[in-house]
Coordinates of C-alpha atoms in Angstrom, one line a residue:
Chain A
M1 CA -104.3 -40.3 -20.1
G2 CA -101.2 -41.0 -18.1
I3 CA -100.9 -39.8 -14.6
L4 CA -103.0 -36.9 -13.5
G5 CA -101.1 -33.8 -12.7
L6 CA -97.7 -35.5 -12.4
S7 CA -95.8 -33.2 -14.7
K8 CA -96.9 -30.2 -12.8
L9 CA -96.1 -31.9 -9.5
I10 CA -92.5 -32.7 -10.8
A11 CA -92.1 -29.1 -11.9
D12 CA -93.1 -27.9 -8.4
I13 CA -91.2 -30.4 -6.2
A14 CA -88.3 -31.6 -8.3
P15 CA -87.6 -28.8 -10.9
F16 CA -84.0 -30.0 -11.3
A17 CA -85.3 -33.3 -12.7
I18 CA -86.5 -31.5 -15.8
K19 CA -84.1 -30.1 -18.4
E20 CA -85.2 -28.2 -21.5
G21 CA -83.2 -28.5 -24.6
D22 CA -83.2 -28.1 -28.3
I23 CA -83.9 -31.1 -30.5
K24 CA -80.4 -30.8 -31.8
N25 CA -78.9 -31.8 -28.4
F26 CA -80.2 -35.3 -28.8
F27 CA -78.2 -36.2 -31.9
G28 CA -76.6 -39.6 -31.8
W29 CA -79.1 -41.1 -29.4
K30 CA -81.6 -43.9 -30.2
V31 CA -85.0 -43.0 -28.9
A32 CA -88.1 -45.2 -28.4
I33 CA -91.2 -43.4 -29.5
D34 CA -94.7 -44.2 -28.2
A35 CA -96.4 -44.7 -31.6
S36 CA -100.0 -44.5 -30.5
M37 CA -99.5 -41.2 -28.8
C38 CA -97.6 -40.0 -31.8
L39 CA -100.3 -41.0 -34.3
Y40 CA -103.0 -39.4 -32.1
Q41 CA -101.1 -36.2 -32.2
F42 CA -100.8 -36.3 -35.9
L43 CA -104.5 -37.0 -36.4
I44 CA -105.3 -34.0 -34.2
A45 CA -102.7 -31.6 -35.5
V46 CA -102.0 -32.4 -39.1
R47 CA -104.9 -30.7 -40.8
S48 CA -105.7 -28.3 -43.5
D49 CA -108.6 -25.9 -43.1
G50 CA -109.6 -27.8 -40.0
A51 CA -110.2 -31.1 -41.9
Q52 CA -107.9 -34.1 -41.9
L53 CA -106.0 -34.9 -45.0
T54 CA -107.6 -37.7 -46.9
T55 CA -107.3 -40.0 -49.9
V56 CA -109.6 -39.7 -52.9
D57 CA -112.0 -42.0 -51.1
G58 CA -112.0 -39.9 -47.9
E59 CA -109.7 -42.2 -45.9
T60 CA -107.6 -40.2 -43.4
T61 CA -103.9 -39.7 -44.2
S62 CA -102.9 -37.1 -41.6
H63 CA -101.1 -39.8 -39.6
L64 CA -99.0 -40.8 -42.6
M65 CA -98.1 -37.2 -43.3
G66 CA -97.0 -36.8 -39.7
I67 CA -95.0 -40.0 -39.5
F68 CA -93.2 -39.2 -42.8
Y69 CA -92.2 -35.6 -42.0
R70 CA -91.6 -35.8 -38.3
T71 CA -89.5 -39.0 -38.7
I72 CA -87.4 -37.2 -41.3
R73 CA -87.0 -34.3 -38.9
L74 CA -85.7 -36.6 -36.2
L75 CA -83.3 -38.4 -38.7
E76 CA -82.0 -35.0 -39.9
N77 CA -81.2 -34.1 -36.3
G78 CA -79.2 -37.3 -36.0
I79 CA -81.7 -39.0 -33.8
K80 CA -82.5 -42.7 -34.5
P81 CA -86.2 -43.3 -33.7
V82 CA -87.8 -46.6 -33.1
Y83 CA -91.5 -46.7 -32.9
V84 CA -93.2 -48.8 -30.3
F85 CA -96.9 -49.8 -30.9
D86 CA -99.4 -50.8 -28.3
G87 CA -100.5 -54.4 -28.1
K88 CA -103.8 -55.4 -26.5
P89 CA -104.8 -53.1 -23.7
P90 CA -104.5 -54.6 -20.2
D91 CA -107.8 -55.8 -18.7
L92 CA -107.6 -53.1 -16.1
K93 CA -107.7 -50.4 -18.7
S94 CA -111.2 -51.4 -19.7
G95 CA -112.7 -49.0 -17.2
E96 CA -110.7 -46.1 -18.5
L97 CA -111.4 -47.2 -22.1
A98 CA -115.1 -47.3 -21.4
K99 CA -115.0 -43.8 -20.0
R100 CA -113.2 -42.6 -23.1
A101 CA -115.8 -44.3 -25.4
E102 CA -118.5 -42.6 -23.4
R103 CA -116.8 -39.2 -23.8
R104 CA -116.6 -39.9 -27.5
D105 CA -120.3 -40.6 -27.7
E106 CA -121.0 -37.4 -25.9
A107 CA -118.8 -35.5 -28.3
K108 CA -120.5 -37.2 -31.2
K109 CA -123.9 -36.0 -30.0
A110 CA -122.5 -32.5 -29.4
L111 CA -121.1 -32.5 -32.9
E112 CA -124.4 -33.4 -34.4
K113 CA -126.0 -30.6 -32.5
A114 CA -123.3 -28.2 -33.6
T115 CA -123.7 -29.3 -37.2
E116 CA -127.4 -28.7 -37.0
A117 CA -126.8 -25.3 -35.6
G118 CA -124.0 -24.6 -38.2
D119 CA -121.5 -23.5 -35.5
E120 CA -118.2 -24.1 -37.2
A121 CA -115.9 -23.5 -34.3
E122 CA -117.9 -25.9 -32.1
M123 CA -118.0 -28.4 -35.0
E124 CA -114.2 -28.4 -35.3
K125 CA -113.8 -28.7 -31.5
F126 CA -115.9 -31.8 -31.3
N127 CA -114.6 -33.2 -34.5
R128 CA -111.2 -33.3 -32.9
R129 CA -112.6 -35.0 -29.8
L130 CA -113.9 -37.8 -32.0
V131 CA -110.4 -38.6 -33.2
R132 CA -109.1 -42.0 -32.3
V133 CA -106.3 -44.2 -33.5
T134 CA -107.6 -47.3 -35.2
K135 CA -105.9 -50.5 -36.0
E136 CA -105.9 -49.5 -39.6
H137 CA -104.0 -46.3 -38.8
A138 CA -101.4 -48.2 -37.0
A139 CA -101.1 -50.8 -39.7
E140 CA -100.6 -48.1 -42.4
A141 CA -98.0 -46.3 -40.2
K142 CA -96.1 -49.6 -39.9
E143 CA -96.2 -50.1 -43.6
L144 CA -94.8 -46.7 -44.2
L145 CA -92.1 -47.0 -41.5
K146 CA -91.0 -50.3 -43.1
L147 CA -90.6 -48.5 -46.4
M148 CA -88.6 -45.7 -44.7
G149 CA -86.2 -48.2 -43.2
V150 CA -87.1 -47.2 -39.6
P151 CA -87.6 -50.0 -37.1
F152 CA -90.8 -50.5 -35.1
I153 CA -91.7 -52.9 -32.4
E154 CA -95.1 -54.3 -31.4
S155 CA -95.4 -54.4 -27.6
P156 CA -97.4 -57.3 -26.2
C157 CA -99.2 -54.8 -24.1
E158 CA -98.7 -51.2 -23.2
A159 CA -96.2 -49.3 -25.4
E160 CA -94.9 -47.1 -22.6
A161 CA -93.9 -50.2 -20.5
Q162 CA -92.0 -51.6 -23.5
C163 CA -90.2 -48.3 -24.1
A164 CA -89.3 -48.1 -20.4
A165 CA -87.8 -51.6 -20.4
M166 CA -85.8 -50.7 -23.5
V167 CA -84.4 -47.6 -21.8
K168 CA -83.6 -49.5 -18.7
S169 CA -81.7 -52.1 -20.6
G170 CA -79.7 -49.5 -22.4
K171 CA -81.1 -50.5 -25.8
V172 CA -82.2 -46.9 -26.4
Y173 CA -81.4 -43.6 -24.6
A174 CA -84.9 -42.4 -23.8
T175 CA -88.7 -42.8 -24.2
A176 CA -90.4 -40.1 -26.2
T177 CA -94.0 -39.7 -25.3
E178 CA -96.4 -37.1 -23.8
D179 CA -97.8 -39.7 -21.4
M180 CA -96.2 -39.3 -18.0
D181 CA -96.7 -43.0 -17.0
A182 CA -93.5 -43.7 -18.9
L183 CA -91.9 -42.5 -15.7
T184 CA -94.1 -44.7 -13.5
F185 CA -92.9 -47.6 -15.6
G186 CA -89.4 -46.5 -14.6
S187 CA -88.1 -45.1 -17.9
S188 CA -84.8 -43.6 -16.8
I189 CA -85.1 -40.7 -19.2
M190 CA -88.3 -39.5 -20.8
L191 CA -88.7 -36.9 -23.5
R192 CA -91.7 -34.7 -24.1
H193 CA -92.5 -32.6 -27.2
L194 CA -89.9 -34.5 -29.3
T195 CA -92.3 -35.2 -32.1
F196 CA -93.9 -31.8 -32.1
S197 CA -93.8 -29.7 -35.2
E198 CA -90.8 -27.4 -35.7
A199 CA -93.1 -24.5 -36.2
R200 CA -94.3 -24.6 -32.6
K201 CA -90.7 -23.9 -31.4
M202 CA -91.4 -26.0 -28.3
P203 CA -88.3 -27.0 -26.5
V204 CA -87.9 -30.7 -25.8
K205 CA -88.3 -31.5 -22.1
E206 CA -86.1 -34.2 -20.6
Y207 CA -87.3 -35.9 -17.4
F208 CA -84.8 -37.8 -15.3
Y209 CA -86.3 -40.6 -13.3
E210 CA -83.6 -40.9 -10.7
K211 CA -83.7 -37.2 -10.0
V212 CA -87.5 -37.3 -9.8
L213 CA -87.3 -40.0 -7.1
K214 CA -84.6 -38.0 -5.3
G215 CA -86.7 -34.8 -5.4
F216 CA -89.8 -36.6 -4.1
E217 CA -87.6 -38.6 -1.6
L218 CA -89.4 -41.8 -2.6
N219 CA -88.2 -45.2 -3.8
E220 CA -89.5 -46.8 -7.0
K221 CA -92.4 -48.6 -5.3
E222 CA -93.5 -45.6 -3.3
F223 CA -93.4 -43.5 -6.5
I224 CA -95.8 -46.0 -8.2
D225 CA -98.1 -45.8 -5.2
L226 CA -98.0 -42.0 -5.5
C227 CA -98.9 -42.2 -9.2
I228 CA -101.9 -44.5 -8.4
L229 CA -103.1 -42.0 -5.9
L230 CA -102.8 -39.2 -8.4
G231 CA -104.9 -41.1 -10.8
C232 CA -103.7 -43.6 -13.5
D233 CA -105.4 -45.4 -16.4
Y234 CA -105.7 -48.7 -14.5
C235 CA -107.8 -48.0 -11.5
D236 CA -109.7 -45.3 -9.6
S237 CA -108.2 -43.0 -7.1
I238 CA -109.5 -41.9 -3.8
K239 CA -111.8 -38.9 -4.2
G240 CA -110.8 -35.8 -2.4
I241 CA -107.1 -36.5 -2.5
G242 CA -105.4 -34.1 -4.8
P243 CA -101.7 -34.0 -5.8
K244 CA -100.6 -32.1 -2.7
R245 CA -102.4 -34.4 -0.3
A246 CA -101.1 -37.5 -2.2
V247 CA -97.5 -36.4 -1.8
E248 CA -98.0 -35.7 1.9
L249 CA -99.7 -39.1 2.5
I250 CA -97.0 -41.1 0.7
N251 CA -94.3 -39.2 2.5
Q252 CA -95.9 -40.0 5.8
Y253 CA -97.1 -43.6 5.3
R254 CA -94.9 -44.8 2.4
N255 CA -97.6 -47.1 0.8
I256 CA -101.2 -47.3 0.0
E257 CA -102.0 -50.0 2.5
T258 CA -100.9 -47.9 5.4
I259 CA -102.7 -44.9 4.0
I260 CA -105.9 -46.8 3.9
D261 CA -105.4 -47.9 7.5
N262 CA -104.9 -44.4 8.6
I263 CA -107.0 -41.9 6.7
D264 CA -110.5 -40.8 7.7
K265 CA -112.6 -42.9 5.5
S266 CA -115.7 -40.8 6.0
K267 CA -113.9 -37.9 4.5
Y268 CA -112.0 -39.8 1.8
P269 CA -114.1 -42.8 0.8
I270 CA -112.0 -45.6 -0.6
P271 CA -113.4 -46.7 -4.0
E272 CA -115.4 -50.0 -4.0
D273 CA -113.4 -53.0 -5.0
W274 CA -110.3 -50.8 -5.4
N275 CA -107.8 -53.0 -7.2
Y276 CA -104.8 -50.7 -6.7
Q277 CA -102.7 -53.8 -6.0
V278 CA -103.3 -55.1 -9.5
A279 CA -102.5 -51.7 -11.0
R280 CA -99.3 -51.6 -8.9
E281 CA -98.4 -55.0 -10.2
L282 CA -98.9 -53.8 -13.7
F283 CA -96.4 -51.0 -13.2
V284 CA -93.9 -53.2 -11.5
S285 CA -93.9 -56.1 -13.9
P286 CA -95.7 -55.2 -17.1
E287 CA -96.1 -57.6 -19.9
I288 CA -93.2 -56.8 -22.3
T289 CA -90.9 -58.4 -24.8
D290 CA -87.4 -58.9 -23.4
P291 CA -85.4 -55.9 -24.8
N292 CA -82.4 -58.1 -25.3
E293 CA -84.3 -60.1 -27.9
I294 CA -85.0 -57.0 -29.9
E295 CA -82.8 -56.1 -32.8
L296 CA -82.9 -52.5 -34.0
K297 CA -81.8 -51.8 -37.6
W298 CA -82.1 -48.6 -39.6
V299 CA -81.9 -49.5 -43.2
E300 CA -82.0 -47.9 -46.6
P301 CA -85.4 -46.3 -47.5
D302 CA -87.3 -47.7 -50.5
E303 CA -87.8 -44.6 -52.5
E304 CA -90.1 -46.1 -55.2
G305 CA -92.0 -48.0 -52.6
I306 CA -92.7 -44.8 -50.6
V307 CA -93.7 -42.8 -53.7
K308 CA -96.1 -45.6 -54.7
Y309 CA -97.5 -45.9 -51.2
L310 CA -98.0 -42.2 -50.5
C311 CA -98.6 -40.6 -53.9
G312 CA -101.4 -41.9 -56.2
D313 CA -104.6 -42.6 -54.2
R314 CA -103.2 -41.0 -51.0
Q315 CA -102.7 -37.8 -52.9
F316 CA -99.3 -36.8 -51.6
N317 CA -97.1 -34.6 -53.8
E318 CA -94.5 -36.8 -55.5
E319 CA -91.8 -34.1 -55.7
R320 CA -92.1 -33.4 -52.0
I321 CA -92.0 -37.0 -51.1
R322 CA -88.9 -37.6 -53.2
N323 CA -87.2 -34.6 -51.5
G324 CA -88.1 -36.1 -48.2
V325 CA -86.6 -39.5 -49.1
K326 CA -83.4 -37.7 -50.2
K327 CA -83.2 -36.2 -46.8
I328 CA -83.4 -39.7 -45.2
M329 CA -80.6 -40.8 -47.6
K330 CA -78.5 -37.8 -46.7
S331 CA -78.9 -38.4 -43.0
R332 CA -77.7 -42.0 -43.5
S333 CA -74.7 -41.1 -45.7
T334 CA -73.1 -38.5 -43.4
S335 CA -71.4 -40.3 -40.5
T336 CA -72.9 -39.3 -37.2
Q337 CA -71.0 -37.2 -34.7
G338 CA -70.3 -39.2 -31.6
R339 CA -71.2 -37.8 -28.2
L340 CA -68.6 -37.1 -25.6
D341 CA -71.0 -38.2 -22.8
S342 CA -71.3 -41.6 -24.3
F343 CA -67.6 -42.1 -23.8
F344 CA -67.1 -40.4 -20.5
K345 CA -69.5 -41.0 -17.7
V346 CA -70.9 -38.2 -15.6
L347 CA -69.5 -38.6 -12.1
S348 CA -71.3 -36.0 -10.2
T349 CA -73.7 -33.2 -10.9
T350 CA -73.9 -30.0 -8.9
P351 CA -77.3 -28.7 -9.8
K352 CA -77.9 -25.0 -10.2
R353 CA -79.1 -23.4 -7.1
K354 CA -81.0 -20.2 -7.3
P355 CA -81.5 -18.3 -4.1
E356 CA -85.3 -18.0 -4.7
D357 CA -85.5 -21.7 -5.4
D358 CA -83.8 -22.5 -2.2
K359 CA -86.2 -20.5 -0.2
K360 CA -89.2 -22.0 -2.0
N361 CA -88.0 -25.5 -1.2
V362 CA -87.3 -24.7 2.4
N363 CA -90.9 -23.4 2.7
K364 CA -92.3 -26.5 1.2
K365 CA -90.2 -28.7 3.5
I366 CA -91.4 -26.8 6.5
K367 CA -95.0 -27.2 5.4
L368 CA -94.6 -30.9 4.9
N369 CA -92.9 -31.3 8.2
N370 CA -95.6 -29.4 10.0
S371 CA -98.4 -31.4 8.6
S372 CA -96.7 -34.6 9.5
A373 CA -95.6 -33.4 12.9
K374 CA -99.2 -33.1 13.8
K375 CA -99.5 -36.8 13.1
G376 CA -96.4 -37.4 15.1
R377 CA -94.1 -38.7 12.3
K378 CA -91.5 -37.1 10.2
P379 CA -91.1 -38.0 6.6
K380 CA -87.9 -39.9 5.9
Chain B
M1 CA -60.5 -15.5 0.7
F2 CA -59.2 -16.2 -2.8
E3 CA -56.5 -14.3 -4.5
A4 CA -54.5 -15.1 -7.6
R5 CA -52.0 -12.8 -9.3
L6 CA -50.3 -13.0 -12.7
N7 CA -47.6 -10.6 -13.6
A8 CA -48.8 -10.4 -17.2
A9 CA -52.4 -10.2 -18.2
T10 CA -51.7 -11.6 -21.6
T11 CA -51.6 -15.2 -20.4
L12 CA -55.0 -15.0 -18.9
K13 CA -56.3 -13.2 -22.0
K14 CA -55.0 -16.0 -24.2
V15 CA -56.5 -18.7 -21.9
L16 CA -59.9 -17.1 -22.2
D17 CA -59.6 -16.7 -25.9
A18 CA -58.9 -20.4 -26.0
I19 CA -62.1 -21.4 -24.3
K20 CA -64.7 -18.8 -25.0
D21 CA -65.6 -20.0 -28.4
L22 CA -66.6 -23.4 -27.1
L23 CA -68.2 -22.4 -23.8
N24 CA -70.5 -19.6 -23.0
E25 CA -70.2 -20.0 -19.3
A26 CA -68.1 -22.2 -17.0
T27 CA -67.3 -22.9 -13.4
F28 CA -63.8 -22.2 -12.2
D29 CA -62.9 -24.5 -9.3
C30 CA -60.3 -23.0 -7.1
S31 CA -58.4 -24.8 -4.4
D32 CA -54.9 -24.5 -2.9
A33 CA -53.6 -26.6 -5.8
G34 CA -54.7 -24.0 -8.3
I35 CA -57.6 -23.3 -10.7
Q36 CA -59.5 -26.1 -12.6
L37 CA -62.1 -25.9 -15.2
Q38 CA -63.9 -28.8 -16.8
A39 CA -66.9 -28.3 -19.1
M40 CA -68.5 -29.7 -22.2
D41 CA -69.7 -27.5 -25.0
N42 CA -73.4 -27.1 -25.4
S43 CA -73.7 -29.9 -27.9
H44 CA -71.9 -32.4 -25.7
V45 CA -69.4 -33.2 -28.4
S46 CA -66.2 -31.7 -26.9
L47 CA -64.9 -31.1 -23.5
V48 CA -62.5 -28.4 -22.2
S49 CA -60.2 -29.2 -19.3
L50 CA -58.1 -26.4 -18.0
T51 CA -55.5 -26.6 -15.2
L52 CA -53.7 -23.6 -13.8
R53 CA -51.3 -24.7 -11.0
S54 CA -51.0 -22.5 -8.0
D55 CA -47.2 -22.4 -8.2
G56 CA -47.5 -20.9 -11.7
F57 CA -49.1 -17.8 -10.3
D58 CA -47.0 -14.9 -8.9
K59 CA -49.2 -14.9 -5.8
F60 CA -51.8 -17.5 -5.0
R61 CA -54.0 -17.8 -1.9
C62 CA -57.1 -19.9 -1.6
D63 CA -58.3 -20.5 2.0
R64 CA -61.3 -22.5 1.2
N65 CA -62.3 -24.4 -2.0
L66 CA -64.4 -22.2 -4.1
S67 CA -66.4 -22.7 -7.3
M68 CA -67.0 -19.6 -9.3
G69 CA -69.5 -19.8 -12.2
M70 CA -68.6 -17.1 -14.8
N71 CA -70.1 -15.9 -18.0
L72 CA -67.0 -16.1 -20.3
G73 CA -68.3 -13.4 -22.6
S74 CA -68.4 -11.0 -19.8
M75 CA -65.1 -12.1 -18.4
S76 CA -63.6 -11.6 -21.9
K77 CA -65.0 -8.1 -22.0
I78 CA -63.3 -7.3 -18.7
L79 CA -60.0 -8.7 -19.7
K80 CA -60.1 -6.7 -22.9
C81 CA -59.8 -3.7 -20.6
A82 CA -56.3 -4.8 -19.4
N83 CA -53.1 -4.1 -21.2
N84 CA -51.0 -7.1 -22.0
E85 CA -48.2 -6.1 -19.6
D86 CA -50.6 -5.2 -16.7
T87 CA -50.5 -7.3 -13.6
V88 CA -53.8 -9.0 -13.1
T89 CA -55.2 -10.1 -9.8
M90 CA -58.4 -12.1 -9.3
K91 CA -60.1 -11.8 -5.9
A92 CA -63.1 -13.2 -4.3
Q93 CA -64.4 -13.6 -0.7
D94 CA -65.5 -17.0 0.6
N95 CA -69.1 -17.6 -0.5
A96 CA -69.0 -14.4 -2.5
D97 CA -71.4 -13.8 -5.3
T98 CA -68.9 -11.6 -7.2
V99 CA -65.3 -11.8 -8.3
T100 CA -63.0 -8.8 -8.7
F101 CA -60.4 -8.4 -11.4
M102 CA -57.7 -5.8 -10.6
F103 CA -55.3 -4.6 -13.3
E104 CA -52.2 -2.6 -12.3
S105 CA -50.1 -0.9 -15.0
Q106 CA -46.4 -1.6 -15.0
N107 CA -45.4 1.7 -13.5
H108 CA -48.1 1.2 -10.8
E109 CA -49.7 4.5 -11.6
K110 CA -53.0 3.1 -12.9
V111 CA -55.1 0.7 -11.0
S112 CA -58.4 -0.5 -12.4
D113 CA -61.0 -2.7 -10.6
Y114 CA -63.7 -4.7 -12.3
E115 CA -66.3 -6.5 -10.3
M116 CA -68.3 -9.3 -12.1
K117 CA -71.3 -11.1 -10.8
L118 CA -70.9 -14.8 -10.5
M119 CA -73.4 -17.3 -11.8
N120 CA -74.9 -20.5 -10.4
L121 CA -74.3 -23.1 -13.0
D122 CA -75.4 -26.7 -13.6
Q123 CA -72.2 -28.6 -13.3
E124 CA -71.6 -32.1 -14.7
H125 CA -68.3 -33.5 -13.8
L126 CA -67.2 -36.2 -16.2
G127 CA -64.9 -39.0 -15.3
I128 CA -62.1 -39.3 -17.9
P129 CA -60.6 -42.7 -17.7
E130 CA -56.8 -43.1 -17.9
T131 CA -56.0 -44.3 -21.4
D132 CA -52.9 -45.6 -23.0
Y133 CA -53.2 -44.0 -26.4
S134 CA -52.2 -45.9 -29.5
C135 CA -50.7 -42.8 -31.2
V136 CA -49.3 -39.7 -29.7
V137 CA -48.3 -37.0 -32.1
R138 CA -46.4 -33.8 -31.2
M139 CA -46.1 -31.0 -33.7
P140 CA -45.8 -27.2 -33.9
A141 CA -49.1 -25.7 -32.7
M142 CA -49.0 -23.2 -35.6
E143 CA -48.7 -26.0 -38.1
F144 CA -51.7 -27.8 -36.6
A145 CA -53.8 -24.6 -36.7
R146 CA -52.8 -24.1 -40.4
I147 CA -53.8 -27.7 -41.3
C148 CA -57.2 -27.5 -39.7
R149 CA -57.9 -24.1 -41.3
D150 CA -56.8 -25.3 -44.7
L151 CA -58.7 -28.6 -44.6
S152 CA -61.9 -27.1 -43.3
Q153 CA -62.3 -25.4 -46.7
F154 CA -62.8 -28.8 -48.3
G155 CA -65.2 -30.6 -46.0
E156 CA -66.9 -30.7 -42.7
S157 CA -64.7 -33.4 -41.3
V158 CA -61.0 -34.3 -41.2
I159 CA -59.7 -37.8 -41.2
I160 CA -56.6 -38.1 -39.1
C161 CA -54.6 -41.2 -40.0
C162 CA -51.5 -42.1 -38.1
T163 CA -48.9 -44.7 -39.0
K164 CA -45.3 -45.3 -38.2
E165 CA -44.2 -43.2 -41.3
G166 CA -46.2 -40.2 -40.4
V167 CA -49.5 -38.6 -39.8
K168 CA -51.9 -37.8 -42.6
F169 CA -54.8 -35.3 -42.4
S170 CA -57.4 -35.5 -45.2
A171 CA -60.7 -34.0 -46.1
S172 CA -63.0 -34.2 -49.0
G173 CA -66.1 -32.5 -50.2
D174 CA -67.9 -31.0 -53.2
V175 CA -64.8 -29.1 -54.4
G176 CA -62.5 -32.1 -54.3
S177 CA -60.2 -33.6 -51.7
A178 CA -57.1 -32.5 -49.8
N179 CA -54.4 -34.5 -48.1
I180 CA -51.6 -33.3 -45.9
K181 CA -48.9 -35.6 -44.8
L182 CA -46.4 -34.9 -42.1
A183 CA -43.3 -37.1 -41.6
Q184 CA -41.5 -37.5 -38.3
T185 CA -38.7 -34.9 -38.1
S186 CA -35.3 -36.8 -38.5
S187 CA -33.0 -34.4 -36.9
V188 CA -34.3 -32.3 -34.0
D189 CA -32.5 -29.0 -34.0
K190 CA -35.3 -26.9 -32.6
E191 CA -37.5 -28.8 -30.3
E192 CA -40.5 -26.6 -30.9
E193 CA -40.4 -27.2 -34.6
A194 CA -40.2 -31.0 -34.4
V195 CA -42.9 -33.5 -35.4
T196 CA -42.6 -36.6 -33.3
I197 CA -44.8 -39.7 -33.3
E198 CA -45.1 -42.4 -30.7
M199 CA -47.1 -45.2 -32.1
Q200 CA -48.2 -48.6 -30.7
E201 CA -50.9 -49.2 -33.3
P202 CA -51.9 -47.3 -36.4
V203 CA -55.1 -45.3 -36.0
S204 CA -57.6 -43.6 -38.4
L205 CA -60.3 -41.4 -37.0
T206 CA -62.7 -38.8 -38.3
F207 CA -63.4 -35.5 -36.5
A208 CA -65.5 -32.4 -37.2
C209 CA -63.4 -29.5 -38.4
R210 CA -65.6 -27.0 -36.5
Y211 CA -64.3 -28.2 -33.2
L212 CA -60.7 -28.7 -34.2
N213 CA -60.7 -25.1 -35.4
A214 CA -62.1 -24.0 -32.1
F215 CA -59.3 -25.8 -30.3
T216 CA -56.6 -24.1 -32.3
K217 CA -57.7 -20.8 -30.6
A218 CA -55.2 -22.0 -27.9
T219 CA -52.3 -21.8 -30.4
P220 CA -50.9 -18.6 -28.9
L221 CA -50.4 -20.3 -25.5
S222 CA -47.9 -22.9 -26.7
N223 CA -45.3 -23.7 -29.3
Q224 CA -46.2 -27.3 -29.5
V225 CA -49.5 -29.2 -29.5
Q226 CA -50.0 -32.9 -28.6
L227 CA -52.6 -35.1 -30.2
S228 CA -53.4 -38.4 -28.5
M229 CA -55.6 -41.0 -30.3
S230 CA -56.9 -44.5 -30.0
A231 CA -59.5 -46.2 -32.0
D232 CA -63.1 -45.4 -31.0
V233 CA -62.2 -43.0 -28.1
P234 CA -62.2 -39.3 -28.0
L235 CA -59.2 -37.4 -29.3
V236 CA -57.1 -35.4 -26.9
V237 CA -55.6 -32.1 -28.0
E238 CA -53.2 -30.7 -25.4
Y239 CA -51.5 -27.4 -25.2
R240 CA -49.1 -26.8 -22.4
I241 CA -49.0 -23.4 -20.9
P242 CA -45.4 -22.8 -19.9
D243 CA -44.8 -22.8 -16.1
L244 CA -48.5 -22.6 -15.4
G245 CA -50.5 -25.6 -16.5
H246 CA -52.2 -27.0 -19.5
I247 CA -55.4 -26.9 -21.5
R248 CA -56.8 -30.2 -22.9
Y249 CA -59.6 -30.6 -25.4
Y250 CA -61.4 -33.8 -25.8
L251 CA -63.4 -34.5 -29.0
A252 CA -65.7 -37.4 -29.7
P253 CA -65.0 -39.0 -33.1
K254 CA -67.6 -39.3 -35.9
I255 CA -69.0 -42.8 -36.1
E256 CA -69.7 -44.6 -39.3
E257 CA -73.4 -45.3 -39.7
D258 CA -73.5 -49.0 -40.3
E259 CA -72.1 -49.9 -36.9
S260 CA -75.5 -49.7 -35.3

C-alpha cells in the first residue's frame, strides 16, 4: 500500500517537513478524507472481543460505527470532513491487486488451519488479514454520510489523486490518509492519524509537500521517480535498490531513464516489461473530476433517518445514536472560530535548528557527496 | 553584542505579563531599530506583535541582528526576581545561546545576574496587509478590560457592533444576555478617559471572549486601548507603551456556519 518506506525516509532526510499536532489545531479547515483507507481502518479496529460488530443477520457494521463516531469527533473539533471514495482501480493496479488477493487466500488457508488447531490468537490475526472493503461497505457508508449531512465525492479513479487535486485547487486544506502516495500525487498538505481513535492518543502528523521536495532537493517529477523506485502500487521496482540507494540514484541521475542507462544491470536487474512510464504518467495526470466542479455542502443531519438506519436491524443503541446526532447539531450551531493564518499569509519560516540535527544532516550530505564523487558528479 | 537597559524593570514585567498567557515561547528579534516579537498563539487564532523601539531604552546597543528564542515562563520567573524600581539590562553575545538579565537596585548596592538558556524555535513570520479599517474605537483600557470580563460571564463570545452613535458589546448564553453600549464622549476633558469613534462603515463582528480577556492583560501598560475593525478581517487591539513602542493583538473573528 502506498509508497514503500517513504514516511521513514522523509523523517530521516526532511524531518522539518513533518509537524505533529493535536487534532484541535486543525479546526476551521476542510479536509478531504480517503474513504477506503478509513473504512479499512474501521473494519480492522472497531471490534468487540476480537469480532466485528454485526447486524442480527451477521452483516458487518464496524465501518458504520467508525464512520459515525469518528466523523462526529472531527466535527466536534471544528473540522469539516469530506469523504472521497475510490472509483475503478487503474489497470496498472491489477498486479498489485492480484498480489493482495493472493495474500488473502494464504491468510484464508492459514485461518482454516488455525481454526482446526483452535489457536485463538492466530485465528484473530488471520481473520484481520482477511478484511477487505467491499462495494457494499462503501455504499452503506455513503448512505450514512448522506443522512449525517456530510458531503462525499466519488472519484473516477484513485481517491488519493482526487484528494490531492482538491488540496492543490484550494478546495480543501489537506488530504487525510495513511497512504503516502497522496504526496506523490502532489497533495500540498497531508495528514496522517486524523481518523484514529481518541483513545490511542496519537498526534496528527502533518506532511508538507513543498518542504519534502526541498528536503530531498528534488522537483515534482524527480520525486515521482523516486517514489516509483521505492515501490508503488502501479509497477514493480528494481530489486536490490533500497530507500537509501534510490535517493542516491535520483540525486545523481535525476530520472529513471538515466538511472537505467547507468546502473550495473547484472547487479540490479531491471524488471521485465517495466512500465514505469505509465505509472509515472498516472501520478502526473491521474483521472480525476475537476475540483472546481465539486460543490461541498455540510447540511443538517437527519436524526430520524439515522436512528432508523443504524438502530433496528443494525443493533446500534438508540440513545447513543441520538446523543451523537445532538453533537453534530451542536457543532453546526456554534459559529466556527476563524483562523488567523487563513487571513494572514506566512511570509517566511525559519525552521528550528537543533545542533545535533545540523550535524546529522551534514554527515548525510557528506556521504551523498562522497558516493557521487566517485561517479564524478555532484548532486544539484 | 547586544545590550538593552531600562531604568525601571516594571515596564518589562508588564510587557511580559501581557504576552505570557498567549504564548509559551517566542522569538525576540533584535536589531538597531529595537526589539520586535511576532508570534501566533498555539491555536493559530490570535497573533501578538510587540515593538520596543531602541530610542525608548535608556541604553541600547545591537551590533548584529539577533534572534533570541525564549521560554516566556522562565523569563517571567526571572523578572519576578526584580524589584519594580530596579534598573534592568538584557545582554547577549553575538551567536550566544544564553541571555543575561542584570538587575541593579536604585542605590546601586545590589546587583543580580540571571542567565537564561535560549531556545531554537520554529518561526513563522506572517505578512499583515495594510488595512484601512472601517471602524476605529479608542477607549480607556480599564473600561475595555472591565467589559470583556463582565461579558465573559454570559457567553463564550462577544459581538462588537460599531455604528456612528457608539459601540455596543453583547454576549448571550444559558443565563441570559448582556449588552453594554458606549457613546462617543462629547466633551474631552481628560484625553485618557475619552471614547472616540472613527467610522467609515458600521461593523458587527463576533470574537471569542477567551482571547479578548488574554489581551486585556496589557491594560497596565497603557491608559487607552484602540480597537480597529473591518468586516471579515481580524480585529486589532492596540496598546501603546508610552515612549517605548506598542503591543498589538490580532484576533480572527468567528465565522457564521452557513457561509461555506
